[in-house]
Amino acid sequence: MTLAAITERLRVAEALAGRDAGSVTLIAVSKVQTEERVRAVLDQGQRIFGENRVQEAQGRWPVLQQDYAGVSLHLIGPLQTNKARAAVEMFDAIHSVDRLKLAQTLARLAQERGHCPQLFVQVNTGAESQKAGVLPEDADQMIAQMRGLDLPVVGAMCIPPFDEDPAPHFRTLAGIAARNGLAGLSMGMSDDFELAVALGATHIRVGSAIFGTRGG
Ligand SMILES: *Cc1c(COP(=O)(O)O)cnc(C)c1O
């Protein structure tokens, strides 16, 4: 697959869902990809990228951002509190806010800086013990707490269990966003982004379908 092919599939999915062309944000997930592959996708015009580790992003993006204007970076992986400062300096959006302590740290940094990345609450829709995110039943409270901290909470994010039909998980997330008045829905990856768009995704996170298999 290429970026153009994925963009075309996204346009079709938007049209089938009765949504405007370009209304869904395509985040190209560049984690673990070689710089050469990332540059190739930048050369094709993509400017929105997702990384799952702060350190990896710090290692490559400052240089790439000098060569390519207008890049915006989304953190999609777990964020340790001690990396929060680096994360707010580097990322335009953080999709993995999964606990109150992290929200409190982000709030303090936001106060200090007078600016904060856009935040998504990560919801562990499958209640998987190894996966980050608040449980669905705790999401409303977490969103309220983040709002109480004056944080710019714009949406909800999920990573459905690997071996299950993602549709019920996407629906759960859409329900949480709707009842909390959140416009953003970060859901859908290489194998299921069209379904996610049909169920309301506003941000899809696509890695291997654009870049090829990681490390391949
Ligand atoms: C790696 C990753 C993706 C992209 O996965 P693909 O299957 O390669 O598209 C999306 N979201 C998160 C949180 C990821 O860690």
Short mmCIF file of C-alpha atoms in Angstrom, two decimals, residues 4-213:
data_model
loop_
_atom_site.label_atom_id
_atom_site.label_comp_id
_atom_site.label_asym_id
_atom_site.label_seq_id
_atom_site.Cartn_x
_atom_site.Cartn_y
_atom_site.Cartn_z
CA ALA A 4 -2.17 7.56 -1.96
CA ALA A 5 -3.95 4.19 -1.84
CA ILE A 6 -4.83 4.59 1.83
CA THR A 7 -6.04 8.14 1.25
CA GLU A 8 -8.23 6.89 -1.58
CA ARG A 9 -9.71 4.15 0.64
CA LEU A 10 -10.35 6.78 3.30
CA ARG A 11 -12.17 9.02 0.78
CA VAL A 12 -14.41 6.08 -0.18
CA ALA A 13 -15.11 5.25 3.47
CA GLU A 14 -15.98 8.88 4.19
CA ALA A 15 -18.34 9.00 1.22
CA LEU A 16 -20.05 5.72 2.19
CA ALA A 17 -20.55 7.06 5.71
CA GLY A 18 -22.07 10.26 4.31
CA ARG A 19 -19.21 12.30 5.67
CA ASP A 20 -17.33 15.13 3.98
CA ALA A 21 -14.13 14.29 2.11
CA GLY A 22 -11.20 15.12 4.34
CA SER A 23 -13.26 15.26 7.53
CA VAL A 24 -11.37 12.31 9.02
CA THR A 25 -7.78 13.02 10.07
CA LEU A 26 -5.29 10.41 8.86
CA ILE A 27 -2.46 9.97 11.34
CA ALA A 28 0.46 8.15 9.72
CA VAL A 29 1.97 6.02 12.49
CA SER A 30 5.71 6.17 11.92
CA LYS A 31 6.87 4.32 15.03
CA VAL A 32 9.78 1.96 14.43
CA GLN A 33 9.96 2.85 10.73
CA THR A 34 13.24 3.83 9.13
CA GLU A 35 13.91 7.50 8.53
CA GLU A 36 14.04 6.76 4.81
CA ARG A 37 10.46 5.46 4.84
CA VAL A 38 9.27 8.39 6.91
CA ARG A 39 10.91 10.86 4.52
CA ALA A 40 9.26 9.09 1.58
CA VAL A 41 5.84 9.64 3.15
CA LEU A 42 6.70 13.26 3.96
CA ASP A 43 7.73 13.71 0.32
CA GLN A 44 4.26 12.49 -0.68
CA GLY A 45 2.78 15.35 1.32
CA GLN A 46 1.70 13.72 4.57
CA ARG A 47 2.20 16.06 7.55
CA ILE A 48 0.38 14.38 10.47
CA PHE A 49 2.30 11.59 12.17
CA GLY A 50 1.83 9.37 15.19
CA GLU A 51 4.57 8.05 17.47
CA ASN A 52 4.14 5.78 20.44
CA ARG A 53 7.31 6.64 22.33
CA VAL A 54 8.46 10.08 23.41
CA GLN A 55 12.11 9.16 23.19
CA GLU A 56 11.88 7.78 19.67
CA ALA A 57 10.04 10.91 18.55
CA GLN A 58 12.65 13.15 20.18
CA GLY A 59 15.35 11.25 18.36
CA ARG A 60 14.11 11.89 14.88
CA TRP A 61 11.50 14.61 14.55
CA PRO A 62 13.49 17.76 15.40
CA VAL A 63 15.68 17.11 12.35
CA LEU A 64 12.79 16.12 10.08
CA GLN A 65 10.83 19.20 11.17
CA GLN A 66 13.66 21.41 9.96
CA ASP A 67 13.41 19.81 6.54
CA TYR A 68 9.61 19.70 6.30
CA ALA A 69 7.38 22.57 7.40
CA GLY A 70 4.00 22.10 9.00
CA VAL A 71 4.45 18.70 10.61
CA SER A 72 2.10 17.89 13.44
CA LEU A 73 2.84 15.06 15.86
CA HIS A 74 0.43 12.91 17.82
CA LEU A 75 1.50 10.76 20.76
CA ILE A 76 -0.46 7.51 20.63
CA GLY A 77 1.47 5.37 23.12
CA PRO A 78 1.60 5.23 26.92
CA LEU A 79 2.99 8.33 28.59
CA GLN A 80 5.00 8.11 31.81
CA THR A 81 4.64 11.08 34.09
CA ASN A 82 8.37 11.78 33.97
CA LYS A 83 8.15 12.17 30.18
CA ALA A 84 5.15 14.49 30.29
CA ARG A 85 7.18 17.68 29.97
CA ALA A 86 9.00 16.42 26.88
CA ALA A 87 5.67 15.25 25.47
CA VAL A 88 3.88 18.58 25.83
CA GLU A 89 6.83 20.33 24.22
CA MET A 90 6.91 18.03 21.23
CA PHE A 91 3.36 16.85 20.50
CA ASP A 92 0.30 18.65 19.16
CA ALA A 93 -2.01 15.97 20.52
CA ILE A 94 -1.79 13.21 23.13
CA HIS A 95 -4.17 10.26 22.61
CA SER A 96 -3.15 8.27 25.67
CA VAL A 97 -4.32 10.16 28.76
CA ASP A 98 -5.25 7.21 30.94
CA ARG A 99 -5.05 8.25 34.58
CA LEU A 100 -5.72 11.17 36.87
CA LYS A 101 -2.12 11.57 37.99
CA LEU A 102 -1.02 12.09 34.39
CA ALA A 103 -3.86 14.57 33.83
CA GLN A 104 -2.77 16.51 36.91
CA THR A 105 0.82 16.64 35.68
CA LEU A 106 -0.34 17.80 32.24
CA ALA A 107 -2.48 20.47 33.89
CA ARG A 108 0.48 21.81 35.84
CA LEU A 109 2.62 21.91 32.69
CA ALA A 110 -0.17 23.57 30.75
CA GLN A 111 -0.46 26.30 33.40
CA GLU A 112 3.26 26.85 33.27
CA ARG A 113 3.38 27.05 29.49
CA GLY A 114 0.03 28.69 28.83
CA HIS A 115 -0.57 26.02 26.23
CA CYS A 116 -1.46 22.34 26.10
CA PRO A 117 -1.65 19.71 23.35
CA GLN A 118 -5.12 18.48 22.47
CA LEU A 119 -5.96 15.56 24.73
CA PHE A 120 -7.82 12.30 24.18
CA VAL A 121 -8.84 10.01 27.02
CA GLN A 122 -7.74 6.48 26.33
CA VAL A 123 -10.47 3.96 27.14
CA ASN A 124 -9.68 0.29 27.67
CA THR A 125 -12.89 -0.86 26.00
CA GLY A 126 -11.96 -4.54 26.29
CA ALA A 127 -10.98 -4.23 29.97
CA GLU A 128 -7.71 -5.99 29.13
CA SER A 129 -5.35 -6.18 32.08
CA GLN A 130 -2.23 -5.58 29.97
CA LYS A 131 -3.67 -2.58 28.18
CA ALA A 132 -3.64 1.07 29.25
CA GLY A 133 -6.75 3.20 29.48
CA VAL A 134 -9.57 3.91 31.88
CA LEU A 135 -12.35 1.36 32.05
CA PRO A 136 -15.50 2.34 30.14
CA GLU A 137 -17.42 2.77 33.40
CA ASP A 138 -14.77 5.21 34.67
CA ALA A 139 -14.56 7.31 31.51
CA ASP A 140 -17.24 9.87 32.40
CA GLN A 141 -15.56 10.63 35.70
CA MET A 142 -12.12 10.93 34.10
CA ILE A 143 -13.43 13.35 31.46
CA ALA A 144 -15.12 15.44 34.17
CA GLN A 145 -11.92 15.50 36.21
CA MET A 146 -9.89 16.61 33.20
CA ARG A 147 -12.37 19.38 32.50
CA GLY A 148 -12.15 20.36 36.14
CA LEU A 149 -8.42 20.78 35.61
CA ASP A 150 -9.11 23.08 32.63
CA LEU A 151 -7.49 20.63 30.24
CA PRO A 152 -8.40 20.69 26.54
CA VAL A 153 -10.01 17.26 26.35
CA VAL A 154 -11.18 16.88 22.76
CA GLY A 155 -11.90 13.20 22.36
CA ALA A 156 -11.67 9.56 23.31
CA MET A 157 -9.34 6.87 21.99
CA CYS A 158 -9.34 3.08 22.03
CA ILE A 159 -7.33 0.10 20.85
CA PRO A 160 -9.74 -2.85 20.63
CA PRO A 161 -8.57 -6.32 21.66
CA PHE A 162 -6.42 -7.81 18.94
CA ASP A 163 -8.54 -10.93 18.39
CA GLU A 164 -12.06 -9.52 18.60
CA ASP A 165 -14.52 -7.82 16.29
CA PRO A 166 -13.67 -4.14 16.82
CA ALA A 167 -17.20 -2.90 16.06
CA PRO A 168 -18.63 -3.18 19.60
CA HIS A 169 -15.52 -1.45 20.94
CA PHE A 170 -15.86 1.40 18.46
CA ARG A 171 -19.53 1.72 19.43
CA THR A 172 -18.69 1.81 23.12
CA LEU A 173 -16.16 4.57 22.51
CA ALA A 174 -18.58 6.54 20.32
CA GLY A 175 -21.20 6.31 23.08
CA ILE A 176 -18.77 7.64 25.70
CA ALA A 177 -17.78 10.54 23.44
CA ALA A 178 -21.38 11.39 22.57
CA ARG A 179 -22.71 11.43 26.12
CA ASN A 180 -19.77 13.59 27.24
CA GLY A 181 -20.01 16.03 24.36
CA LEU A 182 -16.61 15.11 22.92
CA ALA A 183 -16.23 15.65 19.17
CA GLY A 184 -13.08 13.57 18.73
CA LEU A 185 -12.98 9.80 18.20
CA SER A 186 -9.51 8.31 17.73
CA MET A 187 -10.13 4.78 16.53
CA GLY A 188 -9.25 2.55 13.61
CA MET A 189 -5.89 1.18 12.46
CA SER A 190 -4.57 -0.51 9.32
CA ASP A 191 -6.96 -3.47 9.47
CA ASP A 192 -10.15 -1.74 10.52
CA PHE A 193 -10.05 1.98 9.71
CA GLU A 194 -12.93 1.83 7.21
CA LEU A 195 -15.18 0.27 9.85
CA ALA A 196 -14.04 2.92 12.32
CA VAL A 197 -14.94 5.68 9.86
CA ALA A 198 -18.38 4.11 9.37
CA LEU A 199 -18.83 4.21 13.16
CA GLY A 200 -17.76 7.83 13.54
CA ALA A 201 -13.96 7.99 13.81
CA THR A 202 -12.54 11.50 13.44
CA HIS A 203 -8.90 10.38 13.72
CA ILE A 204 -7.57 7.10 12.33
CA ARG A 205 -4.10 5.82 13.21
CA VAL A 206 -2.62 3.89 10.31
CA GLY A 207 0.90 2.46 10.38
CA SER A 208 1.72 -0.73 8.53
CA ALA A 209 -0.75 -0.17 5.67
CA ILE A 210 1.14 3.02 4.75
CA PHE A 211 4.72 2.15 5.66
CA GLY A 212 4.80 -1.60 5.27
CA THR A 213 5.32 -4.04 8.09
#
